[in-house]
C-alpha cells in the first residue's frame, strides 16, 4: 500500500482540474471520467471527491456514498447502451487487488464479452 490519505493522486489532480480530463458526470460527491487505458469499448471510472485511499478505509459513514457510486455507474451503463448487453463493476483494493491509484474508484467496463477470471 502507499499514498495513505494522499490528496496528490492523479485523480485528485484531475478533480482539482490541474490535469485535464473530460467529466462525464459530476456532483458534490463524485465525478466520472473515461479510463485512459480502456479495458473495453466502454470503461468509466466513478471517483468520490472525499479522500478515501482504498476500500479498506471505508466506514459506515461512507455507505451512502458507495451506494451512489454503484447507482451512478448503473445510470452511465444505461446512457452508454450497455445495460442490456451487460457490464462489469470492479473496485480493486491494494497490491494484490491490482490497485494502482490510491484514491477509491469504481470501474464500469462494458461493450464486449468479458471473461472471468481476467487474464
Ligand atoms: P486501478 O488499477 O487503481 O484499479 O485503476 C486505476 C485506473 O486509472 C487504471 O485503469 C488506469 O488506466 C487509470 N488511469 C491512470 N491514470 C489515469 C489518467 O491520468 N487519466 C485517466 N482518465 N485514467 C487514468
Coordinates of N, CA, C and O and ligand atoms in Angstrom, one line a residue:
X1 N 0.9 -1.2 0.0 CA 0.0 0.0 0.0 C 0.9 1.2 0.0 O 2.0 1.2 0.4
X2 N 0.3 2.3 -0.5 CA 1.1 3.6 -0.5 C 0.1 4.7 -0.5 O -1.1 4.6 -0.6
X3 N 0.6 5.9 -0.3 CA -0.1 7.1 -0.5 C -1.3 7.3 0.5 O -2.3 7.9 0.1
X4 N -1.2 6.6 1.7 CA -2.3 6.7 2.6 C -2.8 8.2 2.8 O -1.9 9.0 3.1
X5 N -4.0 8.4 2.6 CA -4.6 9.8 2.8 C -4.0 10.8 1.9 O -4.2 12.0 2.1
X6 N -3.3 10.4 0.8 CA -2.7 11.4 0.0 C -3.8 12.1 -0.8 O -4.7 11.5 -1.3
X7 N -3.6 13.4 -0.9 CA -4.6 14.2 -1.8 C -3.8 14.6 -3.1 O -4.2 15.5 -3.7
X8 N -2.8 13.8 -3.4 CA -2.0 14.1 -4.5 C -2.0 13.0 -5.6 O -1.1 13.0 -6.4
X9 N -3.0 12.2 -5.6 CA -3.1 11.1 -6.6 C -3.5 11.8 -7.9 O -3.9 12.9 -8.0
X10 N -3.3 11.0 -9.0 CA -3.7 11.5 -10.3 C -5.2 11.9 -10.3 O -5.6 12.9 -11.0
X11 N -6.0 11.2 -9.6 CA -7.5 11.5 -9.6 C -7.7 12.8 -8.8 O -8.6 13.6 -9.2
X12 N -7.0 13.1 -7.7 CA -7.1 14.4 -7.1 C -6.7 15.5 -8.0 O -7.4 16.6 -8.0
X13 N -5.7 15.3 -8.8 CA -5.2 16.4 -9.7 C -6.3 16.6 -10.8 O -6.5 17.7 -11.2
X14 N -6.9 15.5 -11.3 CA -8.0 15.7 -12.2 C -9.2 16.4 -11.6 O -9.8 17.3 -12.2
X15 N -9.5 16.0 -10.4 CA -10.6 16.6 -9.6 C -10.4 18.1 -9.5 O -11.3 18.9 -9.6
X16 N -9.2 18.5 -9.2 CA -8.8 19.9 -9.0 C -8.6 20.6 -10.3 O -8.3 21.8 -10.3
X17 N -8.8 19.9 -11.4 CA -8.6 20.4 -12.8 C -7.1 20.9 -13.1 O -6.9 21.7 -13.9
X18 N -6.2 20.3 -12.3 CA -4.8 20.6 -12.6 C -4.4 19.8 -13.8 O -3.4 20.1 -14.5
X19 N -5.1 18.6 -14.0 CA -4.8 17.8 -15.2 C -6.2 17.7 -15.9 O -7.2 17.5 -15.3
X20 N -6.2 17.9 -17.2 CA -7.4 18.0 -17.9 C -8.0 16.6 -18.2 O -7.2 15.7 -18.6
X21 N -9.2 16.4 -18.0 CA -9.9 15.2 -18.3 C -11.4 15.5 -18.4 O -11.9 16.2 -17.6
X22 N -12.1 15.0 -19.4 CA -13.5 15.3 -19.6 C -14.3 14.6 -18.5 O -14.2 13.4 -18.3
X23 N -15.1 15.4 -17.8 CA -16.0 14.8 -16.8 C -17.3 14.4 -17.5 O -18.0 15.3 -18.1
X24 N -17.7 13.2 -17.4 CA -18.9 12.7 -18.0 C -20.1 12.9 -17.1 O -21.2 12.9 -17.5
X25 N -19.8 13.1 -15.8 CA -20.8 13.3 -14.8 C -20.0 13.9 -13.6 O -18.9 13.6 -13.3
X26 N -20.7 14.9 -12.9 CA -20.1 15.5 -11.7 C -21.2 16.0 -10.8 O -22.2 16.6 -11.2
X27 N -21.1 15.7 -9.5 CA -21.9 16.4 -8.5 C -21.1 16.6 -7.3 O -19.8 16.6 -7.3
X28 N -21.7 17.0 -6.1 CA -20.9 17.3 -4.9 C -20.1 16.2 -4.4 O -19.1 16.4 -3.7
X29 N -20.5 15.0 -4.7 CA -19.9 13.8 -4.1 C -18.9 13.0 -4.9 O -18.0 12.4 -4.4
X30 N -19.1 13.1 -6.2 CA -18.3 12.3 -7.1 C -18.2 12.8 -8.5 O -18.9 13.7 -8.9
X31 N -17.3 12.2 -9.3 CA -17.2 12.6 -10.7 C -16.9 11.3 -11.5 O -16.4 10.3 -10.9
X32 N -17.1 11.4 -12.8 CA -16.9 10.2 -13.7 C -16.0 10.7 -14.9 O -16.3 11.7 -15.5
X33 N -15.0 9.9 -15.2 CA -14.1 10.1 -16.3 C -14.0 8.8 -17.1 O -14.3 7.7 -16.6
X34 N -13.5 8.9 -18.3 CA -13.1 7.7 -19.1 C -11.7 7.2 -18.6 O -10.8 8.0 -18.4
X35 N -11.6 5.9 -18.5 CA -10.2 5.4 -18.2 C -9.3 5.6 -19.4 O -9.7 5.5 -20.5
X36 N -8.1 6.0 -19.0 CA -7.1 6.4 -20.1 C -6.6 5.2 -20.8 O -6.1 5.3 -22.0
X37 N -6.7 4.0 -20.2 CA -6.3 2.7 -20.8 C -7.5 1.8 -20.8 O -7.6 0.9 -19.9
X38 N -8.5 2.0 -21.7 CA -9.7 1.2 -21.6 C -9.6 -0.3 -21.8 O -8.8 -0.7 -22.7
X39 N -10.2 -1.0 -20.9 CA -10.2 -2.5 -21.0 C -11.4 -3.0 -21.8 O -11.6 -4.2 -22.0
X40 N -12.2 -2.1 -22.4 CA -13.3 -2.4 -23.3 C -13.8 -1.2 -24.0 O -13.3 -0.1 -23.7
X41 N -14.7 -1.3 -24.9 CA -15.2 -0.1 -25.6 C -15.8 1.0 -24.7 O -15.7 2.1 -25.0
X42 N -16.3 0.5 -23.6 CA -16.8 1.5 -22.5 C -16.0 1.2 -21.3 O -16.0 0.0 -20.8
X43 N -15.3 2.2 -20.8 CA -14.5 1.9 -19.5 C -14.5 3.3 -18.8 O -13.7 4.2 -19.1
X44 N -15.4 3.4 -17.8 CA -15.5 4.6 -17.0 C -15.0 4.4 -15.6 O -15.1 3.3 -15.1
X45 N -14.6 5.5 -14.9 CA -14.2 5.4 -13.5 C -15.1 6.4 -12.7 O -15.2 7.6 -13.1
X46 N -15.7 5.8 -11.7 CA -16.6 6.6 -10.8 C -15.7 6.9 -9.6 O -15.3 6.0 -8.9
X47 N -15.5 8.2 -9.3 CA -14.5 8.6 -8.3 C -15.1 9.5 -7.3 O -15.6 10.6 -7.6
X48 N -15.1 9.1 -6.0 CA -15.6 10.1 -5.0 C -14.7 11.2 -4.8 O -13.5 11.1 -4.9
X49 N -15.2 12.4 -4.4 CA -14.4 13.6 -4.1 C -13.8 13.5 -2.7 O -12.7 14.1 -2.5
X50 N -14.4 12.8 -1.8 CA -13.8 12.6 -0.5 C -12.6 11.7 -0.6 O -12.6 10.7 -1.3
X51 N -11.5 12.1 0.1 CA -10.3 11.3 0.0 C -10.5 10.0 0.8 O -10.7 10.0 2.0
X52 N -10.4 8.9 0.0 CA -10.6 7.5 0.6 C -9.6 6.7 -0.2 O -9.8 6.4 -1.4
X53 N -8.4 6.3 0.4 CA -7.4 5.7 -0.4 C -7.8 4.3 -1.0 O -7.4 4.0 -2.1
X54 N -8.4 3.5 -0.2 CA -8.8 2.2 -0.6 C -10.1 1.7 0.0 O -10.6 2.4 1.0
X55 N -10.6 0.6 -0.4 CA -11.8 0.1 0.2 C -11.6 -0.2 1.7 O -12.5 -0.2 2.5
X56 N -10.3 -0.5 2.0 CA -10.0 -0.8 3.4 C -10.4 0.4 4.4 O -10.6 0.2 5.6
X57 N -10.4 1.6 3.8 CA -10.6 2.8 4.6 C -12.0 3.2 4.8 O -12.4 4.1 5.4
X58 N -12.9 2.4 4.1 CA -14.4 2.7 4.2 C -14.9 2.5 5.6 O -14.5 1.6 6.3
X59 N -15.8 3.4 6.0 CA -16.5 3.3 7.3 C -18.0 3.3 7.0 O -18.4 3.6 5.9
X60 N -18.8 3.0 8.0 CA -20.3 3.1 7.8 C -20.7 4.4 7.3 O -21.8 4.5 6.6
X61 N -20.0 5.5 7.6 CA -20.4 6.8 7.1 C -20.3 6.9 5.6 O -20.9 7.9 5.0
X62 N -19.6 6.0 5.0 CA -19.4 6.0 3.5 C -20.5 5.1 2.8 O -20.4 5.1 1.6
X63 N -21.3 4.5 3.6 CA -22.3 3.6 2.9 C -23.1 4.2 1.8 O -23.3 3.7 0.7
X64 N -23.6 5.4 2.1 CA -24.5 6.1 1.1 C -23.6 6.5 -0.1 O -24.1 6.4 -1.3
X65 N -22.4 6.9 0.1 CA -21.5 7.3 -1.0 C -21.2 6.1 -1.9 O -21.3 6.2 -3.1
X66 N -20.9 5.0 -1.3 CA -20.6 3.8 -2.1 C -21.8 3.3 -2.9 O -21.7 3.0 -4.1
X67 N -23.0 3.4 -2.2 CA -24.2 3.1 -2.9 C -24.5 4.0 -4.1 O -24.9 3.6 -5.2
X68 N -24.1 5.3 -3.9 CA -24.3 6.2 -5.0 C -23.3 6.0 -6.2 O -23.7 6.1 -7.3
X69 N -22.1 5.6 -5.8 CA -21.1 5.2 -6.9 C -21.7 4.1 -7.8 O -21.6 4.2 -9.0
X70 N -22.3 3.1 -7.1 CA -22.8 2.0 -7.9 C -24.0 2.4 -8.7 O -24.1 2.1 -9.9
X71 N -24.9 3.3 -8.2 CA -26.1 3.7 -8.9 C -25.7 4.6 -10.0 O -26.2 4.5 -11.1
X72 N -24.7 5.5 -9.9 CA -24.2 6.4 -11.0 C -23.6 5.5 -12.1 O -23.8 5.8 -13.3
X73 N -22.8 4.5 -11.7 CA -22.3 3.6 -12.7 C -23.4 2.9 -13.5 O -23.3 2.8 -14.7
X74 N -24.4 2.5 -12.8 CA -25.6 1.9 -13.4 C -26.2 2.8 -14.4 O -26.5 2.5 -15.6
X75 N -26.4 4.1 -14.0 CA -27.0 5.1 -14.9 C -26.2 5.3 -16.1 O -26.7 5.5 -17.2
X76 N -24.8 5.4 -15.9 CA -24.0 5.6 -17.1 C -23.9 4.4 -18.0 O -23.7 4.5 -19.2
X77 N -24.1 3.2 -17.4 CA -24.2 2.0 -18.3 C -25.4 2.1 -19.2 O -25.3 1.8 -20.4
X78 N -26.5 2.6 -18.6 CA -27.7 2.8 -19.4 C -27.5 3.8 -20.5 O -27.8 3.6 -21.7
X79 N -26.9 5.0 -20.1 CA -26.6 6.1 -21.1 C -25.7 5.6 -22.2 O -25.8 6.1 -23.3
X80 N -24.8 4.7 -21.9 CA -23.8 4.2 -22.9 C -24.3 3.0 -23.6 O -23.5 2.4 -24.4
X81 N -25.5 2.6 -23.3 CA -26.1 1.5 -24.1 C -25.6 0.1 -23.8 O -25.8 -0.8 -24.7
X82 N -25.1 -0.1 -22.6 CA -24.6 -1.5 -22.3 C -25.4 -2.1 -21.2 O -25.1 -3.2 -20.7
X83 N -26.5 -1.5 -20.8 CA -27.4 -2.1 -19.7 C -27.8 -3.5 -20.1 O -27.7 -4.4 -19.2
X84 N -28.3 -3.7 -21.3 CA -28.8 -5.0 -21.7 C -27.7 -6.0 -22.0 O -27.8 -7.1 -21.6
X85 N -26.7 -5.5 -22.7 CA -25.6 -6.4 -23.0 C -24.8 -6.8 -21.8 O -24.2 -7.9 -21.7
X86 N -24.7 -5.9 -20.8 CA -24.1 -6.2 -19.6 C -22.7 -5.5 -19.4 O -22.2 -4.9 -20.4
X87 N -22.3 -5.5 -18.2 CA -21.0 -4.7 -17.9 C -20.5 -5.2 -16.6 O -21.1 -6.0 -15.9
X88 N -19.2 -4.8 -16.3 CA -18.6 -5.3 -15.0 C -18.3 -4.1 -14.2 O -17.8 -3.0 -14.7
X89 N -18.6 -4.2 -12.9 CA -18.2 -3.2 -11.9 C -17.1 -3.8 -11.1 O -17.3 -4.9 -10.5
X90 N -16.0 -3.0 -11.0 CA -14.8 -3.6 -10.3 C -14.2 -2.5 -9.4 O -14.1 -1.3 -9.8
X91 N -13.9 -2.9 -8.1 CA -13.2 -2.0 -7.3 C -11.9 -2.7 -6.8 O -12.0 -3.7 -6.0
X92 N -10.8 -2.4 -7.3 CA -9.5 -3.1 -6.9 C -9.0 -2.5 -5.6 O -9.1 -1.3 -5.3
X93 N -8.5 -3.4 -4.7 CA -8.0 -2.9 -3.4 C -6.6 -3.5 -3.2 O -6.4 -4.7 -3.1
X94 N -5.7 -2.5 -3.1 CA -4.3 -2.9 -2.7 C -3.5 -3.6 -3.8 O -4.0 -3.8 -4.9
X95 N -2.3 -4.0 -3.4 CA -1.4 -4.5 -4.4 C -1.9 -5.8 -5.1 O -1.9 -5.9 -6.3
X96 N -2.3 -6.7 -4.3 CA -2.8 -8.0 -4.9 C -4.1 -7.8 -5.7 O -4.4 -8.6 -6.6
X97 N -4.8 -6.8 -5.3 CA -6.1 -6.5 -6.0 C -5.8 -5.7 -7.3 O -6.8 -5.5 -8.0
X98 N -4.6 -5.3 -7.5 CA -4.2 -4.6 -8.8 C -4.5 -3.1 -8.7 O -4.5 -2.5 -9.8
X99 N -4.7 -2.6 -7.5 CA -4.9 -1.1 -7.4 C -3.6 -0.4 -7.7 O -2.6 -0.7 -7.2
X100 N -3.8 0.6 -8.6 CA -2.6 1.4 -9.0 C -2.7 2.9 -8.6 O -1.8 3.6 -8.5
X101 N -4.0 3.3 -8.4 CA -4.2 4.7 -8.0 C -4.9 4.7 -6.6 O -6.0 4.1 -6.5
X102 N -4.3 5.3 -5.6 CA -4.7 5.1 -4.2 C -5.7 6.2 -3.9 O -5.5 6.9 -2.9
X103 N -6.8 6.3 -4.7 CA -8.0 7.1 -4.3 C -9.1 6.2 -4.8 O -9.1 5.7 -6.0
X104 N -10.1 5.9 -3.9 CA -11.1 4.9 -4.3 C -11.7 5.2 -5.6 O -11.9 6.4 -6.0
X105 N -12.1 4.2 -6.4 CA -12.7 4.4 -7.7 C -13.4 3.0 -8.1 O -12.9 2.0 -7.7
X106 N -14.5 3.2 -8.8 CA -15.2 2.0 -9.3 C -15.1 2.0 -10.8 O -15.4 3.0 -11.5
X107 N -14.6 0.9 -11.3 CA -14.6 0.7 -12.8 C -15.9 0.3 -13.3 O -16.5 -0.7 -12.7
X108 N -16.4 0.8 -14.4 CA -17.5 0.3 -15.1 C -17.1 0.0 -16.5 O -16.7 0.8 -17.3
X109 N -17.0 -1.3 -16.9 CA -16.4 -1.8 -18.1 C -17.5 -2.6 -18.9 O -18.2 -3.5 -18.3
X110 N -17.7 -2.2 -20.2 CA -18.7 -2.9 -21.0 C -18.4 -2.7 -22.4 O -17.4 -2.1 -22.9
X111 N -19.3 -3.3 -23.2 CA -19.2 -3.2 -24.7 C -18.5 -4.3 -25.4 O -18.4 -4.4 -26.6
X112 N -18.1 -5.3 -24.6 CA -17.6 -6.6 -25.1 C -17.8 -7.7 -24.1 O -18.0 -7.4 -22.9
X113 N -17.6 -8.9 -24.6 CA -17.7 -10.0 -23.6 C -16.5 -10.0 -22.7 O -15.4 -9.9 -23.2
X114 N -16.7 -10.1 -21.4 CA -15.6 -10.1 -20.5 C -15.5 -11.5 -19.9 O -16.5 -12.1 -19.5
X115 N -14.3 -12.0 -19.8 CA -14.1 -13.3 -19.3 C -13.7 -13.3 -17.8 O -13.1 -12.3 -17.4
X116 N -14.0 -14.3 -17.1 CA -13.6 -14.3 -15.7 C -13.0 -15.6 -15.3 O -13.5 -16.7 -15.7
X117 N -11.9 -15.7 -14.6 CA -11.1 -14.5 -14.2 C -10.4 -13.8 -15.3 O -10.1 -14.4 -16.3
X118 N -10.1 -12.5 -15.1 CA -9.5 -11.8 -16.2 C -8.1 -12.3 -16.4 O -7.4 -12.8 -15.5
X119 N -7.6 -12.2 -17.6 CA -6.2 -12.7 -17.9 C -5.1 -11.8 -17.4 O -5.4 -10.7 -17.0
Ligands
LIG1 P1 -6.7 0.7 -10.5 O1 -5.6 -0.1 -11.2 O2 -6.1 1.5 -9.4 O3 -7.9 -0.1 -10.1 O4 -7.3 1.7 -11.6 C1 -6.7 2.9 -12.0 C2 -7.1 3.2 -13.4 O5 -6.8 4.6 -13.6 C3 -6.4 2.4 -14.4 O6 -7.3 1.6 -15.2 C4 -5.7 3.4 -15.3 O7 -5.8 3.2 -16.7 C5 -6.5 4.7 -15.0 N1 -5.7 5.9 -15.1 C6 -4.4 6.1 -14.6 N2 -4.0 7.4 -14.9 C7 -5.1 8.0 -15.5 C8 -5.2 9.3 -16.0 O8 -4.3 10.2 -15.9 N3 -6.4 9.6 -16.6 C9 -7.4 8.7 -16.7 N4 -8.6 9.0 -17.2 N5 -7.3 7.4 -16.2 C10 -6.1 7.1 -15.6

